[in-house]
């Protein structure tokens, strides 16, 4: 099993450009999440999807959209990138119930100039 | 909302014990977690403790839970350079989505 995979690993954008971050998991988990990590700020939840067909806003959703394409895939879109969106983005998945442990991907390092 | 509090840095000598502390916010949290993030990688679950437990031991790791003070600690015995990482405390606040602290950077020096 590959676990949680994310593409791309690195990306540089100019202000105003758009892009989609891809995430896939092969663990048959119901829930998927997008976080951003900034120095000294810890992890902040952007959007999550409790199950296929549902998405909900997290703590910092402004400037982002998501799509839960199927049970495996959950993408994050930046429609018009801003320098404030420079960050490391992590996708995670979790089986509902049990200990609710989250499994994280390796991250996408995004710089917006 | 209230934050899960952790100190930002901890520096220890190789071979010593490390103790990372966390204050969480919700007495109804069912699970409390410790995640580890190595440089350039995502977070990985290190261990968790169920709220009806006071202590959990797993090889070099000991987790202590003080529910009265909402205090969680992670002790790493015989700390090695490979333990250098950021350690995140998290609680589930009765929800399936954990709330993370800001992370403690553990620096292990020879």
PDB file of C-alpha atoms in Angstrom:
ATOM      1  CA  UNK A   1       0.000   0.000   0.000  1.00  0.00           C
ATOM      2  CA  UNK A   2       1.234   3.475  -0.884  1.00  0.00           C
ATOM      3  CA  UNK A   3      -0.887   5.098   1.867  1.00  0.00           C
ATOM      4  CA  UNK A   4      -1.611   8.763   1.137  1.00  0.00           C
ATOM      5  CA  UNK A   5       0.045  10.244  -1.930  1.00  0.00           C
ATOM      6  CA  UNK A   6       0.185  13.896  -2.956  1.00  0.00           C
ATOM      7  CA  UNK A   7       1.209  15.605  -6.174  1.00  0.00           C
ATOM      8  CA  UNK A   8       3.096  17.733  -6.875  1.00  0.00           C
ATOM      9  CA  UNK A   9       5.804  17.760  -4.186  1.00  0.00           C
ATOM     10  CA  UNK A  10       6.868  21.322  -4.984  1.00  0.00           C
ATOM     11  CA  UNK A  11       5.212  24.161  -6.880  1.00  0.00           C
ATOM     12  CA  UNK A  12       5.972  27.812  -7.546  1.00  0.00           C
ATOM     13  CA  UNK A  13       3.142  30.033  -8.750  1.00  0.00           C
ATOM     14  CA  UNK A  14       2.778  33.673  -9.619  1.00  0.00           C
ATOM     15  CA  UNK A  15       0.094  35.731  -7.918  1.00  0.00           C
ATOM     16  CA  UNK A  16      -3.236  35.168  -9.663  1.00  0.00           C
ATOM     17  CA  UNK A  17      -2.391  31.790 -11.160  1.00  0.00           C
ATOM     18  CA  UNK A  18      -4.529  28.773 -10.395  1.00  0.00           C
ATOM     19  CA  UNK A  19      -3.608  25.207  -9.599  1.00  0.00           C
ATOM     20  CA  UNK A  20      -4.969  21.978  -8.182  1.00  0.00           C
ATOM     21  CA  UNK A  21      -3.255  19.870  -5.551  1.00  0.00           C
ATOM     22  CA  UNK A  22      -4.007  16.184  -5.881  1.00  0.00           C
ATOM     23  CA  UNK A  23      -4.384  13.652  -3.085  1.00  0.00           C
ATOM     24  CA  UNK A  24      -5.190   9.953  -3.183  1.00  0.00           C
ATOM     25  CA  UNK A  25      -5.375   7.218  -0.561  1.00  0.00           C
ATOM     26  CA  UNK A  26      -5.500   3.454  -1.023  1.00  0.00           C
ATOM     27  CA  UNK A  27      -6.601   2.487   2.505  1.00  0.00           C
ATOM     28  CA  UNK A  28     -10.361   2.612   1.811  1.00  0.00           C
ATOM     29  CA  UNK A  29     -10.771   5.409   4.352  1.00  0.00           C
ATOM     30  CA  UNK A  30     -14.022   7.316   4.515  1.00  0.00           C
ATOM     31  CA  UNK A  31     -12.704  10.705   5.654  1.00  0.00           C
ATOM     32  CA  UNK A  32     -10.162  12.954   3.965  1.00  0.00           C
ATOM     33  CA  UNK A  33      -8.704  16.311   4.969  1.00  0.00           C
ATOM     34  CA  UNK A  34      -6.630  19.201   3.718  1.00  0.00           C
ATOM     35  CA  UNK A  35      -4.367  21.113   6.108  1.00  0.00           C
ATOM     36  CA  UNK A  36      -1.853  23.883   5.723  1.00  0.00           C
ATOM     37  CA  UNK A  37       1.219  24.180   7.903  1.00  0.00           C
ATOM     38  CA  UNK A  38       2.932  27.506   8.495  1.00  0.00           C
ATOM     39  CA  UNK A  39       5.890  28.176  10.810  1.00  0.00           C
ATOM     40  CA  UNK A  40       4.746  28.650  14.402  1.00  0.00           C
ATOM     41  CA  UNK A  41       1.100  28.077  13.441  1.00  0.00           C
ATOM     42  CA  UNK A  42       0.890  24.315  13.577  1.00  0.00           C
ATOM     43  CA  UNK A  43      -1.690  22.636  11.361  1.00  0.00           C
ATOM     44  CA  UNK A  44      -4.812  24.435  10.271  1.00  0.00           C
ATOM     45  CA  UNK A  45      -7.725  22.597   8.675  1.00  0.00           C
ATOM     46  CA  UNK A  46      -8.800  24.005   5.309  1.00  0.00           C
ATOM     47  CA  UNK A  47     -11.540  21.586   4.201  1.00  0.00           C
ATOM     48  CA  UNK A  48     -12.584  18.069   4.992  1.00  0.00           C
ATOM     49  CA  UNK A  49     -14.771  15.354   3.562  1.00  0.00           C
ATOM     50  CA  UNK A  50     -16.427  12.977   5.995  1.00  0.00           C
ATOM     51  CA  UNK A  51     -17.457  10.626   3.218  1.00  0.00           C
ATOM     52  CA  UNK A  52     -17.680  10.422  -0.545  1.00  0.00           C
ATOM     53  CA  UNK A  53     -20.035  13.113  -1.813  1.00  0.00           C
ATOM     54  CA  UNK A  54     -19.694  15.492   1.139  1.00  0.00           C
ATOM     55  CA  UNK A  55     -17.310  18.349   1.845  1.00  0.00           C
ATOM     56  CA  UNK A  56     -17.199  20.898   4.667  1.00  0.00           C
ATOM     57  CA  UNK A  57     -15.235  24.002   5.526  1.00  0.00           C
ATOM     58  CA  UNK A  58     -12.573  23.895   8.167  1.00  0.00           C
ATOM     59  CA  UNK A  59     -10.827  26.700  10.015  1.00  0.00           C
ATOM     60  CA  UNK A  60      -9.280  28.534   7.019  1.00  0.00           C
ATOM     61  CA  UNK A  61     -11.310  27.818   3.819  1.00  0.00           C
ATOM     62  CA  UNK A  62     -11.118  31.236   2.136  1.00  0.00           C
ATOM     63  CA  UNK A  63      -9.366  31.166  -1.235  1.00  0.00           C
ATOM     64  CA  UNK A  64      -9.710  27.397  -1.641  1.00  0.00           C
ATOM     65  CA  UNK A  65     -12.144  24.900  -3.137  1.00  0.00           C
ATOM     66  CA  UNK A  66     -12.197  21.132  -2.893  1.00  0.00           C
ATOM     67  CA  UNK A  67     -13.576  18.172  -4.787  1.00  0.00           C
ATOM     68  CA  UNK A  68     -14.102  14.688  -3.429  1.00  0.00           C
ATOM     69  CA  UNK A  69     -13.826  12.955  -6.765  1.00  0.00           C
ATOM     70  CA  UNK A  70     -14.441   9.460  -5.402  1.00  0.00           C
ATOM     71  CA  UNK A  71     -13.624   7.580  -2.227  1.00  0.00           C
ATOM     72  CA  UNK A  72      -9.893   7.567  -3.044  1.00  0.00           C
ATOM     73  CA  UNK A  73      -9.300  11.118  -4.253  1.00  0.00           C
ATOM     74  CA  UNK A  74      -9.679  14.560  -2.694  1.00  0.00           C
ATOM     75  CA  UNK A  75      -8.312  17.593  -4.539  1.00  0.00           C
ATOM     76  CA  UNK A  76      -7.651  21.147  -3.371  1.00  0.00           C
ATOM     77  CA  UNK A  77      -7.903  24.034  -5.818  1.00  0.00           C
ATOM     78  CA  UNK A  78      -6.488  27.528  -5.573  1.00  0.00           C
ATOM     79  CA  UNK A  79      -8.421  29.642  -8.087  1.00  0.00           C
ATOM     80  CA  UNK A  80      -6.300  32.802  -7.810  1.00  0.00           C
ATOM     81  CA  UNK A  81      -3.171  32.234  -5.773  1.00  0.00           C
ATOM     82  CA  UNK A  82      -1.979  34.881  -3.322  1.00  0.00           C
ATOM     83  CA  UNK A  83       1.369  35.190  -1.486  1.00  0.00           C
ATOM     84  CA  UNK A  84      -0.506  34.481   1.791  1.00  0.00           C
ATOM     85  CA  UNK A  85      -1.131  30.976   0.444  1.00  0.00           C
ATOM     86  CA  UNK A  86       2.567  30.161   0.473  1.00  0.00           C
ATOM     87  CA  UNK A  87       2.648  27.172   2.771  1.00  0.00           C
ATOM     88  CA  UNK A  88       3.101  23.436   3.051  1.00  0.00           C
ATOM     89  CA  UNK A  89      -0.125  21.583   2.297  1.00  0.00           C
ATOM     90  CA  UNK A  90      -0.888  18.192   3.770  1.00  0.00           C
ATOM     91  CA  UNK A  91      -3.614  15.784   2.830  1.00  0.00           C
ATOM     92  CA  UNK A  92      -4.739  13.216   5.389  1.00  0.00           C
ATOM     93  CA  UNK A  93      -7.234  10.391   5.563  1.00  0.00           C
ATOM     94  CA  UNK A  94      -8.913   8.556   8.401  1.00  0.00           C
ATOM     95  CA  UNK A  95     -11.231   5.623   8.865  1.00  0.00           C
ATOM     96  CA  UNK A  96     -14.321   6.755  10.741  1.00  0.00           C
ATOM     97  CA  UNK A  97     -14.706   5.244  14.168  1.00  0.00           C
ATOM     98  CA  UNK A  98     -12.062   3.373  16.171  1.00  0.00           C
ATOM     99  CA  UNK A  99      -9.319   5.736  17.284  1.00  0.00           C
ATOM    100  CA  UNK A 100      -9.856   8.247  14.430  1.00  0.00           C
ATOM    101  CA  UNK A 101      -6.135   8.209  13.703  1.00  0.00           C
ATOM    102  CA  UNK A 102      -5.149  10.364  10.743  1.00  0.00           C
ATOM    103  CA  UNK A 103      -2.714   9.211   8.073  1.00  0.00           C
ATOM    104  CA  UNK A 104      -0.803  11.996   6.353  1.00  0.00           C
ATOM    105  CA  UNK A 105       0.706  12.399   2.920  1.00  0.00           C
ATOM    106  CA  UNK A 106       4.245  13.764   2.422  1.00  0.00           C
ATOM    107  CA  UNK A 107       3.076  17.301   1.674  1.00  0.00           C
ATOM    108  CA  UNK A 108       3.185  19.831  -1.171  1.00  0.00           C
ATOM    109  CA  UNK A 109       5.453  22.825  -0.717  1.00  0.00           C
ATOM    110  CA  UNK A 110       3.832  25.787  -2.469  1.00  0.00           C
ATOM    111  CA  UNK A 111       5.405  29.185  -3.014  1.00  0.00           C
ATOM    112  CA  UNK A 112       3.362  32.051  -4.445  1.00  0.00           C
ATOM    113  CA  UNK A 113       5.429  34.967  -5.758  1.00  0.00           C
TER     114      UNK A 113
ATOM    115  CA  UNK B   1     -11.632  28.453  20.125  1.00  0.00           C
ATOM    116  CA  UNK B   2      -9.132  27.576  22.777  1.00  0.00           C
ATOM    117  CA  UNK B   3      -5.752  26.300  21.701  1.00  0.00           C
ATOM    118  CA  UNK B   4      -3.958  23.093  22.510  1.00  0.00           C
ATOM    119  CA  UNK B   5      -0.798  24.452  24.144  1.00  0.00           C
ATOM    120  CA  UNK B   6       2.734  23.151  23.737  1.00  0.00           C
ATOM    121  CA  UNK B   7       6.114  24.729  24.224  1.00  0.00           C
ATOM    122  CA  UNK B   8       7.816  25.411  20.886  1.00  0.00           C
ATOM    123  CA  UNK B   9      11.279  23.991  21.543  1.00  0.00           C
ATOM    124  CA  UNK B  10      13.041  21.395  23.663  1.00  0.00           C
ATOM    125  CA  UNK B  11      16.757  20.665  23.568  1.00  0.00           C
ATOM    126  CA  UNK B  12      18.235  17.540  25.154  1.00  0.00           C
ATOM    127  CA  UNK B  13      21.498  15.645  25.149  1.00  0.00           C
ATOM    128  CA  UNK B  14      21.687  12.276  23.441  1.00  0.00           C
ATOM    129  CA  UNK B  15      20.991   9.500  25.975  1.00  0.00           C
ATOM    130  CA  UNK B  16      18.938  11.705  28.301  1.00  0.00           C
ATOM    131  CA  UNK B  17      15.163  11.509  28.675  1.00  0.00           C
ATOM    132  CA  UNK B  18      12.949  14.018  26.893  1.00  0.00           C
ATOM    133  CA  UNK B  19       9.624  15.149  28.286  1.00  0.00           C
ATOM    134  CA  UNK B  20       7.266  17.037  25.995  1.00  0.00           C
ATOM    135  CA  UNK B  21       4.262  18.623  27.659  1.00  0.00           C
ATOM    136  CA  UNK B  22       0.845  19.569  26.355  1.00  0.00           C
ATOM    137  CA  UNK B  23      -2.228  21.207  27.824  1.00  0.00           C
ATOM    138  CA  UNK B  24      -5.438  20.324  26.048  1.00  0.00           C
ATOM    139  CA  UNK B  25      -8.806  21.992  26.274  1.00  0.00           C
ATOM    140  CA  UNK B  26     -11.769  19.627  26.334  1.00  0.00           C
ATOM    141  CA  UNK B  27     -12.426  17.231  29.190  1.00  0.00           C
ATOM    142  CA  UNK B  28     -14.760  15.275  26.896  1.00  0.00           C
ATOM    143  CA  UNK B  29     -11.952  14.392  24.488  1.00  0.00           C
ATOM    144  CA  UNK B  30     -12.006  10.632  24.076  1.00  0.00           C
ATOM    145  CA  UNK B  31      -8.564  10.206  22.580  1.00  0.00           C
ATOM    146  CA  UNK B  32      -5.370  12.179  22.926  1.00  0.00           C
ATOM    147  CA  UNK B  33      -2.599  11.701  20.428  1.00  0.00           C
ATOM    148  CA  UNK B  34       1.065  12.303  19.853  1.00  0.00           C
ATOM    149  CA  UNK B  35       2.179  12.681  16.254  1.00  0.00           C
ATOM    150  CA  UNK B  36       5.775  12.955  15.034  1.00  0.00           C
ATOM    151  CA  UNK B  37       6.898  14.957  12.010  1.00  0.00           C
ATOM    152  CA  UNK B  38      10.389  14.343  10.675  1.00  0.00           C
ATOM    153  CA  UNK B  39      12.020  16.992   8.451  1.00  0.00           C
ATOM    154  CA  UNK B  40      10.396  17.240   5.043  1.00  0.00           C
ATOM    155  CA  UNK B  41       7.730  14.659   5.834  1.00  0.00           C
ATOM    156  CA  UNK B  42       4.112  14.457   6.891  1.00  0.00           C
ATOM    157  CA  UNK B  43       2.888  13.703  10.383  1.00  0.00           C
ATOM    158  CA  UNK B  44       2.881  10.139  11.607  1.00  0.00           C
ATOM    159  CA  UNK B  45       0.999   8.813  14.609  1.00  0.00           C
ATOM    160  CA  UNK B  46       3.432   7.989  17.392  1.00  0.00           C
ATOM    161  CA  UNK B  47       0.995   6.876  20.047  1.00  0.00           C
ATOM    162  CA  UNK B  48      -2.397   7.675  21.507  1.00  0.00           C
ATOM    163  CA  UNK B  49      -4.087   7.284  24.877  1.00  0.00           C
ATOM    164  CA  UNK B  50      -7.723   6.692  25.646  1.00  0.00           C
ATOM    165  CA  UNK B  51      -9.175   9.157  28.118  1.00  0.00           C
ATOM    166  CA  UNK B  52      -9.929   6.525  30.761  1.00  0.00           C
ATOM    167  CA  UNK B  53      -6.229   5.686  31.068  1.00  0.00           C
ATOM    168  CA  UNK B  54      -3.611   7.459  33.175  1.00  0.00           C
ATOM    169  CA  UNK B  55      -0.538   6.036  31.531  1.00  0.00           C
ATOM    170  CA  UNK B  56       0.515   4.146  28.450  1.00  0.00           C
ATOM    171  CA  UNK B  57       3.963   2.706  27.821  1.00  0.00           C
ATOM    172  CA  UNK B  58       5.333   1.553  24.497  1.00  0.00           C
ATOM    173  CA  UNK B  59       9.038   0.678  24.449  1.00  0.00           C
ATOM    174  CA  UNK B  60      10.913   3.984  24.967  1.00  0.00           C
ATOM    175  CA  UNK B  61       7.714   6.044  25.002  1.00  0.00           C
ATOM    176  CA  UNK B  62       5.607   6.805  28.075  1.00  0.00           C
ATOM    177  CA  UNK B  63       2.448   8.865  27.872  1.00  0.00           C
ATOM    178  CA  UNK B  64       1.004  10.341  31.056  1.00  0.00           C
ATOM    179  CA  UNK B  65      -2.490  11.808  31.244  1.00  0.00           C
ATOM    180  CA  UNK B  66      -3.722  14.063  34.039  1.00  0.00           C
ATOM    181  CA  UNK B  67      -7.406  14.619  33.317  1.00  0.00           C
ATOM    182  CA  UNK B  68      -7.941  16.952  36.238  1.00  0.00           C
ATOM    183  CA  UNK B  69      -5.367  19.420  34.901  1.00  0.00           C
ATOM    184  CA  UNK B  70      -5.972  18.498  31.217  1.00  0.00           C
ATOM    185  CA  UNK B  71      -2.272  17.793  30.924  1.00  0.00           C
ATOM    186  CA  UNK B  72      -0.652  15.286  28.604  1.00  0.00           C
ATOM    187  CA  UNK B  73       3.021  14.443  28.461  1.00  0.00           C
ATOM    188  CA  UNK B  74       5.264  12.313  26.279  1.00  0.00           C
ATOM    189  CA  UNK B  75       8.465  10.946  27.743  1.00  0.00           C
ATOM    190  CA  UNK B  76      11.111   9.521  25.426  1.00  0.00           C
ATOM    191  CA  UNK B  77      13.710   7.466  27.258  1.00  0.00           C
ATOM    192  CA  UNK B  78      17.323   7.294  26.033  1.00  0.00           C
ATOM    193  CA  UNK B  79      16.738   9.988  23.420  1.00  0.00           C
ATOM    194  CA  UNK B  80      18.628   9.463  20.156  1.00  0.00           C
ATOM    195  CA  UNK B  81      19.505  11.848  17.326  1.00  0.00           C
ATOM    196  CA  UNK B  82      16.870  10.069  15.224  1.00  0.00           C
ATOM    197  CA  UNK B  83      14.257  11.357  17.654  1.00  0.00           C
ATOM    198  CA  UNK B  84      14.905  14.920  16.484  1.00  0.00           C
ATOM    199  CA  UNK B  85      11.581  16.018  14.998  1.00  0.00           C
ATOM    200  CA  UNK B  86       8.491  18.090  15.685  1.00  0.00           C
ATOM    201  CA  UNK B  87       6.028  16.462  18.077  1.00  0.00           C
ATOM    202  CA  UNK B  88       2.360  17.398  17.919  1.00  0.00           C
ATOM    203  CA  UNK B  89      -0.162  16.864  20.658  1.00  0.00           C
ATOM    204  CA  UNK B  90      -3.791  16.492  19.511  1.00  0.00           C
ATOM    205  CA  UNK B  91      -7.200  15.922  21.059  1.00  0.00           C
ATOM    206  CA  UNK B  92     -10.440  14.866  19.399  1.00  0.00           C
ATOM    207  CA  UNK B  93     -12.856  17.065  21.443  1.00  0.00           C
ATOM    208  CA  UNK B  94     -15.640  14.538  21.027  1.00  0.00           C
ATOM    209  CA  UNK B  95     -15.365  14.874  17.236  1.00  0.00           C
ATOM    210  CA  UNK B  96     -13.621  12.637  14.717  1.00  0.00           C
ATOM    211  CA  UNK B  97     -11.473  15.598  13.643  1.00  0.00           C
ATOM    212  CA  UNK B  98      -8.475  16.127  15.933  1.00  0.00           C
ATOM    213  CA  UNK B  99      -7.346  19.562  17.069  1.00  0.00           C
ATOM    214  CA  UNK B 100      -3.587  19.900  16.921  1.00  0.00           C
ATOM    215  CA  UNK B 101      -1.197  21.915  19.014  1.00  0.00           C
ATOM    216  CA  UNK B 102       1.465  24.016  17.313  1.00  0.00           C
ATOM    217  CA  UNK B 103       4.138  21.379  17.783  1.00  0.00           C
ATOM    218  CA  UNK B 104       7.306  21.093  19.884  1.00  0.00           C
ATOM    219  CA  UNK B 105      10.627  20.941  18.041  1.00  0.00           C
ATOM    220  CA  UNK B 106      12.852  18.403  19.789  1.00  0.00           C
ATOM    221  CA  UNK B 107      16.556  18.981  19.186  1.00  0.00           C
ATOM    222  CA  UNK B 108      18.906  16.210  20.278  1.00  0.00           C
ATOM    223  CA  UNK B 109      22.577  17.113  20.509  1.00  0.00           C
ATOM    224  CA  UNK B 110      25.573  14.882  21.164  1.00  0.00           C
TER     225      UNK B 110
END
